[in-house]
Rosetta silent file (secondary structure, phi, psi, omega in degrees, C-alpha in Angstrom):
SEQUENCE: XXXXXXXXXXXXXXXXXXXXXXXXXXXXXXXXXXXXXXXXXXXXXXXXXXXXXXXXXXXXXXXXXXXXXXXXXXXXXXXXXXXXXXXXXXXXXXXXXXXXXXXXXXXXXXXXXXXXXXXXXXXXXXXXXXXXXXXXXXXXXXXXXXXXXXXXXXXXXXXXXXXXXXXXXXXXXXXXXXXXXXXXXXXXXXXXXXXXXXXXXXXXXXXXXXXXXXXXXXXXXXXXXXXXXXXX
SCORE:     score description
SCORE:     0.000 S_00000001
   1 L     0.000  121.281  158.431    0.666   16.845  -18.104 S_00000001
   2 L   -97.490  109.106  169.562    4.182   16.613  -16.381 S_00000001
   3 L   -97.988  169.609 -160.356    4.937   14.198  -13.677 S_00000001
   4 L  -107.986  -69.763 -140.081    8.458   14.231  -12.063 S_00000001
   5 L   -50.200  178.789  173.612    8.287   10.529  -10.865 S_00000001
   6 E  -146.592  110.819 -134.703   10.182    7.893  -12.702 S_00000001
   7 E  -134.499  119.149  170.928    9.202    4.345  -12.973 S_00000001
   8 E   -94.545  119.521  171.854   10.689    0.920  -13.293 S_00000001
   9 E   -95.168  143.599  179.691    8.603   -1.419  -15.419 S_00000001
  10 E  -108.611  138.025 -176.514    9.721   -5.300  -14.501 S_00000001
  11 L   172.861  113.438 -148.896    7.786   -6.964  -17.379 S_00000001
  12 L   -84.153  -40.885 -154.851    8.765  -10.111  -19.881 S_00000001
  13 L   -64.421  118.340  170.009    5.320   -9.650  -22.032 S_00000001
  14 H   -84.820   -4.658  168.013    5.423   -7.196  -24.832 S_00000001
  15 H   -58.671  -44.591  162.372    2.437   -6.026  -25.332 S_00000001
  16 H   -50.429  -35.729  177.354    1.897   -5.179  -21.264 S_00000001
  17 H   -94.081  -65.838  165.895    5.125   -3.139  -21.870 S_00000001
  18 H   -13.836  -45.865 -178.428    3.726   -1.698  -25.039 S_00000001
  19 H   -66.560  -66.872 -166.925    0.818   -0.777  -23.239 S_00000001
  20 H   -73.564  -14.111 -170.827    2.231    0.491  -20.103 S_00000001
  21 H   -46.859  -51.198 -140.088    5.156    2.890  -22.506 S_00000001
  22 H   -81.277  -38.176 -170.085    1.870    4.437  -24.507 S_00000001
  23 H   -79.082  -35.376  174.893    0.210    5.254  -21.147 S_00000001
  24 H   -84.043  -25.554  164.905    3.099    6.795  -19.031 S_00000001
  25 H   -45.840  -31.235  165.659    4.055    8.423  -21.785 S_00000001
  26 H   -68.949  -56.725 -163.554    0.621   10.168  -21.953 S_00000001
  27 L   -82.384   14.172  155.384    0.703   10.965  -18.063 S_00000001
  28 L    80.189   24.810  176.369    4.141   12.450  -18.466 S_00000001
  29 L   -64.932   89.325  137.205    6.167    9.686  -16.551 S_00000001
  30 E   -28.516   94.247 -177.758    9.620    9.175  -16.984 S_00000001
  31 E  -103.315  169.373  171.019    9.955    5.085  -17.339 S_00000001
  32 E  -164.294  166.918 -156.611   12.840    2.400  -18.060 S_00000001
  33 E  -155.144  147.592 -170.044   11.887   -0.438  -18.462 S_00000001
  34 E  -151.557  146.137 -155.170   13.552   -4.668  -17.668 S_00000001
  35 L  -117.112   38.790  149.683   12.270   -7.951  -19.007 S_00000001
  36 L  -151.615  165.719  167.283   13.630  -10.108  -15.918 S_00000001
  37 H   -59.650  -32.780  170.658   14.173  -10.286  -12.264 S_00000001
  38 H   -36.039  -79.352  162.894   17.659  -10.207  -12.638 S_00000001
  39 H   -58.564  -25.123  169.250   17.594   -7.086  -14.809 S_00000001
  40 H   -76.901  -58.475 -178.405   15.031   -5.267  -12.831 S_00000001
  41 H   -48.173  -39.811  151.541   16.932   -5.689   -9.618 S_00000001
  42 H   -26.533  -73.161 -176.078   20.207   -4.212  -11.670 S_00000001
  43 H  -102.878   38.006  118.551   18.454   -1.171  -12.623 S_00000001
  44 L   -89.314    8.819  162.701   16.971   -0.423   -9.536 S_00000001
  45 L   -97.192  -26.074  175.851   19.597   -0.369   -8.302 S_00000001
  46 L   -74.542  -24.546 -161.966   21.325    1.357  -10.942 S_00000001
  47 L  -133.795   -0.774  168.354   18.812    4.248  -11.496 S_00000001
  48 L    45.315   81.889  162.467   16.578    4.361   -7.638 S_00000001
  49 L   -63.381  173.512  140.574   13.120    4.902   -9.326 S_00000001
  50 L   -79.147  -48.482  177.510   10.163    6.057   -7.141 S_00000001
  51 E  -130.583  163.621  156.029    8.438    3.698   -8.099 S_00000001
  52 E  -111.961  135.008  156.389    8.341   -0.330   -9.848 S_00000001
  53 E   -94.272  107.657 -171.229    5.568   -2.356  -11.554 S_00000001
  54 E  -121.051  145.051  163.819    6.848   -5.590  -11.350 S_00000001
  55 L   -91.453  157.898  127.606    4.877   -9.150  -12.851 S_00000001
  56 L   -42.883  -39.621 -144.571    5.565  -12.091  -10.559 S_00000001
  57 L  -107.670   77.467  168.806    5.521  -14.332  -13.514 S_00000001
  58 L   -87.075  135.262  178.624    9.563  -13.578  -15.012 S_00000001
  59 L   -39.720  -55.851 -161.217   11.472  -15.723  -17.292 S_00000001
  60 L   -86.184  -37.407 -166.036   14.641  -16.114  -15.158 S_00000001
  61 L  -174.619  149.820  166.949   12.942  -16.106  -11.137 S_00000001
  62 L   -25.300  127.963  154.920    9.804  -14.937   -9.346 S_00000001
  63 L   -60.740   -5.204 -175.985    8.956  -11.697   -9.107 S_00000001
  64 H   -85.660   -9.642  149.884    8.790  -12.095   -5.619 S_00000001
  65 H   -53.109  -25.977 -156.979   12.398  -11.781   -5.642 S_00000001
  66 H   -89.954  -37.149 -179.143   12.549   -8.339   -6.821 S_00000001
  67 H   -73.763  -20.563 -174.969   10.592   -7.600   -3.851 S_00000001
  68 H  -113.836   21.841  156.965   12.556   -9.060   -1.166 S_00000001
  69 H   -98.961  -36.164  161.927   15.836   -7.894   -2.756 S_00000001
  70 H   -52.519  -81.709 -167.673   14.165   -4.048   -2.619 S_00000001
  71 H   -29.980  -47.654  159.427   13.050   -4.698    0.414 S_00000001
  72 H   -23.497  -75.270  169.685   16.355   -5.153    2.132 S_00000001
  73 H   -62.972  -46.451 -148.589   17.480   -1.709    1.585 S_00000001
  74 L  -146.673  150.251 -167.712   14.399    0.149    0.378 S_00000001
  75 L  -103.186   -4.969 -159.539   10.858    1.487    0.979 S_00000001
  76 L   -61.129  156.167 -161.690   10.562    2.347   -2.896 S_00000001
  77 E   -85.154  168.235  179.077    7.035    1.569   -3.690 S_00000001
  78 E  -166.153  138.162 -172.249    6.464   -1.465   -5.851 S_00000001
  79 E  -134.201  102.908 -140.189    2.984   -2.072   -7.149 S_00000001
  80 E  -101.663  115.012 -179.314    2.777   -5.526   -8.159 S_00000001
  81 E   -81.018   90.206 -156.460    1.013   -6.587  -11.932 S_00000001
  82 L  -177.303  134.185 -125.628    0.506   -9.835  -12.658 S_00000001
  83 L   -96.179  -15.228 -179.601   -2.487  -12.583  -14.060 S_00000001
  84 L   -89.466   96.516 -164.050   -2.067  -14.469  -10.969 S_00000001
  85 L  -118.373   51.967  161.523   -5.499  -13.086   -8.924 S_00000001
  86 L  -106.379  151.553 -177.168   -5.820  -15.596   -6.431 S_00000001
  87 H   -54.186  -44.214 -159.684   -5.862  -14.102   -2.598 S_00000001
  88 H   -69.567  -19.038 -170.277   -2.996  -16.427   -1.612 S_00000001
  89 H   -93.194  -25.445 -178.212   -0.895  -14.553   -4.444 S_00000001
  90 H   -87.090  -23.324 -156.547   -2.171  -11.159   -3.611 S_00000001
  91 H  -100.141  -29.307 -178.118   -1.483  -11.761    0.495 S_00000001
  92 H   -67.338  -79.647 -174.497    2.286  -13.287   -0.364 S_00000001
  93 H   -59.655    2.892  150.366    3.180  -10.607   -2.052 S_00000001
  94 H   -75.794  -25.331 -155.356    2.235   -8.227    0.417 S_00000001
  95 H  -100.039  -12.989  176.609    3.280   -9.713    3.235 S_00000001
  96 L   -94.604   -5.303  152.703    6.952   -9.481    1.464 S_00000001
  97 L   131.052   40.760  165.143    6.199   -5.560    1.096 S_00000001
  98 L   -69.830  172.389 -170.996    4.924   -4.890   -2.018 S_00000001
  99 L  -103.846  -37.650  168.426    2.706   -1.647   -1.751 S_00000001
 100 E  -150.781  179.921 -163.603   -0.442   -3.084   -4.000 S_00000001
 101 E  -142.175  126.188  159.410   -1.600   -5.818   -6.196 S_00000001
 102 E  -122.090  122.350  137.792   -3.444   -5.119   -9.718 S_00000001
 103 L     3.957   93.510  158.441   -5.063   -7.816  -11.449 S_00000001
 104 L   -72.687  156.768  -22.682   -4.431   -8.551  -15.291 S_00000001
 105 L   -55.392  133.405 -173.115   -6.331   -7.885  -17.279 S_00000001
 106 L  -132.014  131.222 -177.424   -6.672   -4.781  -15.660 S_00000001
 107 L   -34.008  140.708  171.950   -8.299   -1.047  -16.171 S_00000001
 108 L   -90.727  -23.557 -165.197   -5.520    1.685  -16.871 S_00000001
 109 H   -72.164  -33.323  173.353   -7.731    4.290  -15.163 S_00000001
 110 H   -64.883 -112.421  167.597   -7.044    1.844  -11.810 S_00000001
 111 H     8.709  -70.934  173.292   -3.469    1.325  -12.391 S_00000001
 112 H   -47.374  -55.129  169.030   -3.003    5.126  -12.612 S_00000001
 113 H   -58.756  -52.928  175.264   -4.762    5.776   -9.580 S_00000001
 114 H   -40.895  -26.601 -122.148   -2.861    2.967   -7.823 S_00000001
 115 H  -136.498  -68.596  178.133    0.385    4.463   -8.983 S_00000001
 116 H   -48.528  -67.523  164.954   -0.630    8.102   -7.886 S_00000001
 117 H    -4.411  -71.285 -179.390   -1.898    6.572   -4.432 S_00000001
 118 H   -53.812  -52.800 -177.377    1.655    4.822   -3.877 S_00000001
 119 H   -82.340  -18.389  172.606    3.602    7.702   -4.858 S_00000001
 120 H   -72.945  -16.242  176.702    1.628   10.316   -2.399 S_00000001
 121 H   -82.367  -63.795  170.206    2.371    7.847    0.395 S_00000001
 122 H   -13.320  -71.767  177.999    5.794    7.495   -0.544 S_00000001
 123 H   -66.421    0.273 -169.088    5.912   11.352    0.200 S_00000001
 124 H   -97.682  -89.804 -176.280    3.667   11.535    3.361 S_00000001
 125 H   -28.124  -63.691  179.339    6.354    9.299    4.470 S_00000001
 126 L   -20.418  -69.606 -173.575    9.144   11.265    3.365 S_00000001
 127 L   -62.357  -42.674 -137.823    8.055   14.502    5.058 S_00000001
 128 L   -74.602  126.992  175.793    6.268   13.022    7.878 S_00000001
 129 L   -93.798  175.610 -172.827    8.332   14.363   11.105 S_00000001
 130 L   -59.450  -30.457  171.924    7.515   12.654   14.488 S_00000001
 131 L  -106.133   23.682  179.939    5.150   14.939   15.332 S_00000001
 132 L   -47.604  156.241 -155.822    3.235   14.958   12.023 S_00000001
 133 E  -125.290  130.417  173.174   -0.591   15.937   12.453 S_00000001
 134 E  -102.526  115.058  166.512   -2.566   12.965    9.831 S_00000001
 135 E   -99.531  135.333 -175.918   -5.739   14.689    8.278 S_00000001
 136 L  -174.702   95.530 -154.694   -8.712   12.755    6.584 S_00000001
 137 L    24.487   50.314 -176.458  -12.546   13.573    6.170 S_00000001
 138 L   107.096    6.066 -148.002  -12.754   15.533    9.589 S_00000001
 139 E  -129.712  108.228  114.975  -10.371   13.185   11.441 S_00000001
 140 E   -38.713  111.186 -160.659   -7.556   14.316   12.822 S_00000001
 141 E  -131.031  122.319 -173.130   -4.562   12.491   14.512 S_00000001
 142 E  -116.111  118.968 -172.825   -1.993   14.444   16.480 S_00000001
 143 L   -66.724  -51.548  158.787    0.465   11.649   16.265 S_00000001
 144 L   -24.218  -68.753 -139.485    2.872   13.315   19.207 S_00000001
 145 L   -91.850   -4.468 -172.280    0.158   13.969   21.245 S_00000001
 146 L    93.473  -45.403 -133.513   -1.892   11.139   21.264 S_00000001
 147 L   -83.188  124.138  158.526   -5.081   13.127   20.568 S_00000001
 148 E  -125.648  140.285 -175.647   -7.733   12.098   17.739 S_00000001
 149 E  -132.434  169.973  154.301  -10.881   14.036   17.058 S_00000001
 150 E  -114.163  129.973  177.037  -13.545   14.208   14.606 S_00000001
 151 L    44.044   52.531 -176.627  -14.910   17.651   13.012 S_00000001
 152 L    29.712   43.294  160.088  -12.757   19.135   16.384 S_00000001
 153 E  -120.341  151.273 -170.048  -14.041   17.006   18.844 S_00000001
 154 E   -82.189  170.859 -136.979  -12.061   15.192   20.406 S_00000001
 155 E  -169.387  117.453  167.207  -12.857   11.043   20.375 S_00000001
 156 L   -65.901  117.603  166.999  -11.275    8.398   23.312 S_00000001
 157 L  -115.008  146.512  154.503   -9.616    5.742   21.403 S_00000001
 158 L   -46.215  149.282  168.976   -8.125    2.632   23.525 S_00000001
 159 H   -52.624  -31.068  156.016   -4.630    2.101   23.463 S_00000001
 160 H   -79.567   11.704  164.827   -5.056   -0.784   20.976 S_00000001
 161 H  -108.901  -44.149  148.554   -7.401    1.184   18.992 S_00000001
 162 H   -20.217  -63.400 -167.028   -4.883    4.212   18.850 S_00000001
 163 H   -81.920  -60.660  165.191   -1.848    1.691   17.474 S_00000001
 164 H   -11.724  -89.041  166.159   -4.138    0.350   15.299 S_00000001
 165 H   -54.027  -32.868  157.738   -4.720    3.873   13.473 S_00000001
 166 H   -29.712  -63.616  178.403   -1.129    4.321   14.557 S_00000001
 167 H  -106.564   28.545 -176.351   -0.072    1.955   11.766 S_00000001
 168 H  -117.224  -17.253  177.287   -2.682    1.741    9.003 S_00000001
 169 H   -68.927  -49.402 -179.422   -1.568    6.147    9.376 S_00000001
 170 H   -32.260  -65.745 -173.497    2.130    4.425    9.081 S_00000001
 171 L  -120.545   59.080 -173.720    1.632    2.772    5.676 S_00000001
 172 L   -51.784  164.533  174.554   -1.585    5.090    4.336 S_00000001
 173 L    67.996   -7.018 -164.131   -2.910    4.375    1.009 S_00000001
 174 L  -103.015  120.904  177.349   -0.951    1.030    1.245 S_00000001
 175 L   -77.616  130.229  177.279   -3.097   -2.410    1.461 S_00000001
 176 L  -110.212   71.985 -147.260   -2.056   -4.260    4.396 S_00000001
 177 L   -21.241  170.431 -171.280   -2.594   -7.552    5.310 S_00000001
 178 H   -70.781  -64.231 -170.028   -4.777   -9.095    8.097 S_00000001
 179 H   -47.049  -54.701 -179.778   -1.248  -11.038    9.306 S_00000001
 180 H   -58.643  -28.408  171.161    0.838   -7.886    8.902 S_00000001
 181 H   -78.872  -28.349  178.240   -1.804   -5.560   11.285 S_00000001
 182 H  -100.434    1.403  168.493   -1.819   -8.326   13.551 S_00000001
 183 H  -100.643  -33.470 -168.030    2.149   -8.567   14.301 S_00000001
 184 L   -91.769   11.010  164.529    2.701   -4.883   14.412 S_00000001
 185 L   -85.713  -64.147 -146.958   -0.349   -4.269   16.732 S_00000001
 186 L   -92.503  -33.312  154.081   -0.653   -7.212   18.949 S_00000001
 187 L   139.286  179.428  178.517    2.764   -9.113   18.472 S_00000001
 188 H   -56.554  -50.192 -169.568    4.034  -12.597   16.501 S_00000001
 189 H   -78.435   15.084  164.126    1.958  -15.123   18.648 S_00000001
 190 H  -122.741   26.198 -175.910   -1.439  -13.294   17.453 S_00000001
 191 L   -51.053  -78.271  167.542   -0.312  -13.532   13.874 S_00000001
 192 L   -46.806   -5.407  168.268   -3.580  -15.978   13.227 S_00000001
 193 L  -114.239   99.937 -163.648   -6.185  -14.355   15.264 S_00000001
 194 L   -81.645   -7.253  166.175   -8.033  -12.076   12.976 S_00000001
 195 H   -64.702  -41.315  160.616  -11.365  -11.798   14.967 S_00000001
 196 H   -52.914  -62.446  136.314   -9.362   -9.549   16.831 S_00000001
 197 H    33.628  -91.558 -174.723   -8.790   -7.505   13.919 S_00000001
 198 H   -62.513  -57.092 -156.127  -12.244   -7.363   12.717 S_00000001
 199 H   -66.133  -29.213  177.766  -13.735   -6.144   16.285 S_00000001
 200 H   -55.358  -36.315  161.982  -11.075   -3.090   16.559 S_00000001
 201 H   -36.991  -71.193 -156.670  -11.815   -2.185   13.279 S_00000001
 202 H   -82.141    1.369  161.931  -15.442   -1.774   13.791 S_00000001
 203 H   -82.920  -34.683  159.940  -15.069   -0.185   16.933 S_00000001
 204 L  -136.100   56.508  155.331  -13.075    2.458   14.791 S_00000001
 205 L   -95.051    4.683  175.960  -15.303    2.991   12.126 S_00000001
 206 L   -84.940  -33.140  165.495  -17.727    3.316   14.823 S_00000001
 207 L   -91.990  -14.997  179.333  -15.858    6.236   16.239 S_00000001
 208 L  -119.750  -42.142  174.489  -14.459    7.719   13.080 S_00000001
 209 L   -82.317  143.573  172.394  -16.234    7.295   10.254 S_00000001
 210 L   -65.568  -29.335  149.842  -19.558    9.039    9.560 S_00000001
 211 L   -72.630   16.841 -127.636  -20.969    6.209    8.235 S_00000001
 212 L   -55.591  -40.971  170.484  -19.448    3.055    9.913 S_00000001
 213 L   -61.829  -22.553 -173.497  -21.577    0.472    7.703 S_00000001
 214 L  -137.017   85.089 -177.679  -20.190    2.453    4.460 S_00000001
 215 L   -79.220  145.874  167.834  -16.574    3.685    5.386 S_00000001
 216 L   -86.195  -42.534 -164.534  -14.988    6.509    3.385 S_00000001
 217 L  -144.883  -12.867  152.847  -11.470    6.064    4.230 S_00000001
 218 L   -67.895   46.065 -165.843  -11.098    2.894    6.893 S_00000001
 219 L   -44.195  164.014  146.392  -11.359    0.482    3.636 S_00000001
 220 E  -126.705  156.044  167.648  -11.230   -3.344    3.479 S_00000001
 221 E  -114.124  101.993 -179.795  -10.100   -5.343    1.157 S_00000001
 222 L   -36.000  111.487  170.160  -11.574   -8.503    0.785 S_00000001
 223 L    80.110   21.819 -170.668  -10.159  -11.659    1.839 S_00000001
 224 L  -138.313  -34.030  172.865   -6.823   -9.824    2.153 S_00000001
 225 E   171.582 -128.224  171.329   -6.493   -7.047    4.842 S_00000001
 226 E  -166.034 -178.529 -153.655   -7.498   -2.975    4.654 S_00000001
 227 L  -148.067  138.514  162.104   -6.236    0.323    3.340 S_00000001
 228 L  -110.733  123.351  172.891   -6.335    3.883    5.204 S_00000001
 229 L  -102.499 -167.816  160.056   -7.211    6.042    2.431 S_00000001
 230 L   -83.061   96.643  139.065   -6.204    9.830    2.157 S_00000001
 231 L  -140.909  128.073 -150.472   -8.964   12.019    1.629 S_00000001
 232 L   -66.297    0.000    0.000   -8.563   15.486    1.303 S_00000001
């Protein structure tokens, strides 16, 4: 297998770098690899990966530095690895723009997916011109045009249910927080009211998904936000 990407691991522990080496090296990855914040911020800047795996928990400073020094500049995906799997640690680090949160100990087969996931958004993004058409298990979005159908009927969404799908299409594949969905829909001063949230959702998995009790691609993530996935 050849992949093109290239990958920054941020990572003090060696075994976790051991680990991830033997595995992108299998998947055909092109890696470097930095055992502080310091040094990870250095060579992404020095070498612009597509993507970083950064721990939070670095010798010299936080990992959540690395993210809000990327962040400044750059949309580069950063998928963040690290033993600390409480919600307030997974929602922080989101909310400063990491792309996901994986657990340690954690599955490689997960990881891998996470990693693919990140970099096809990356590239959605890339491409996507203003008048990009978003496709996903009959659903349609003609971004331009306003228009969303299912299986090529067309489907009324509200204006807040439209901006809604507007921006979970914005950062697909990407978990977003509750707080982050509720300043870019509804503004700063509804930053805390997340019942809003939940009923827009379920009004459109009610309209989009075939299933609305068991969504395919309008995901949640528990105690932390939701994910638009991609499926083809």
């Amino acid at each position: 297998m050849t992949n093109t990407a290239e990958i920054l691991i941020v990572e003090d522990d060696p075994q976790i770098r051991r680990f991830l080496r033997a595995t992108f090296t299998a998947e055909g990855y092109r890696f470097h690899e930095a055992l502080t914040a310091s040094e990870g911020i250095a060579q992404w800047a020095a070498r612009q990966p597509d993507l970083i795996v950064l721990d939070l928990g670095l010798p010299d400073q936080d990992g959540a530095e690395v993210i809000r020094h990327v962040r400044e500049s750059s949309q580069t995906p950063i998928i963040v690895l690290s033993a600390r799997g409480q919600e307030k640690d997974k929602i922080d680090a989101l909310d400063l723009g990491a792309d996901d949160f994986v657990s340690k100990p954690f599955a490689v087969g997960e990881l891998l997916a996470r990693i693919r996931a990140a970099l096809r958004r990356a590239s959605i993004i890339a491409d996507q011109a203003e008048g990009a058409i978003f496709r996903t298990s009959g659903v349609e979005v003609d971004l331009a045009r306003r228009v969303t159908s299912v299986n090529g009927r067309e489907v009324h969404l509200t204006p807040i249910e439209f901006r809604l799908l507007q921006t979970l299409i914005r950062h697909v594949g990407k978990v977003i927080t509750q707080r982050q969905l509720l300043v870019e829909v509804w503004g700063a001063q509804h930053s805390e009211q997340s019942q809003y949230l939940r009923v827009y959702m379920a009004q459109l998995r009610r309209k989009l998904e075939a299933d609305p009790a068991r969504p395919r691609f309008l995901l949640t993530e528990p105690g932390v936000g939701y994910r638009l996935v991609e499926i083809v």
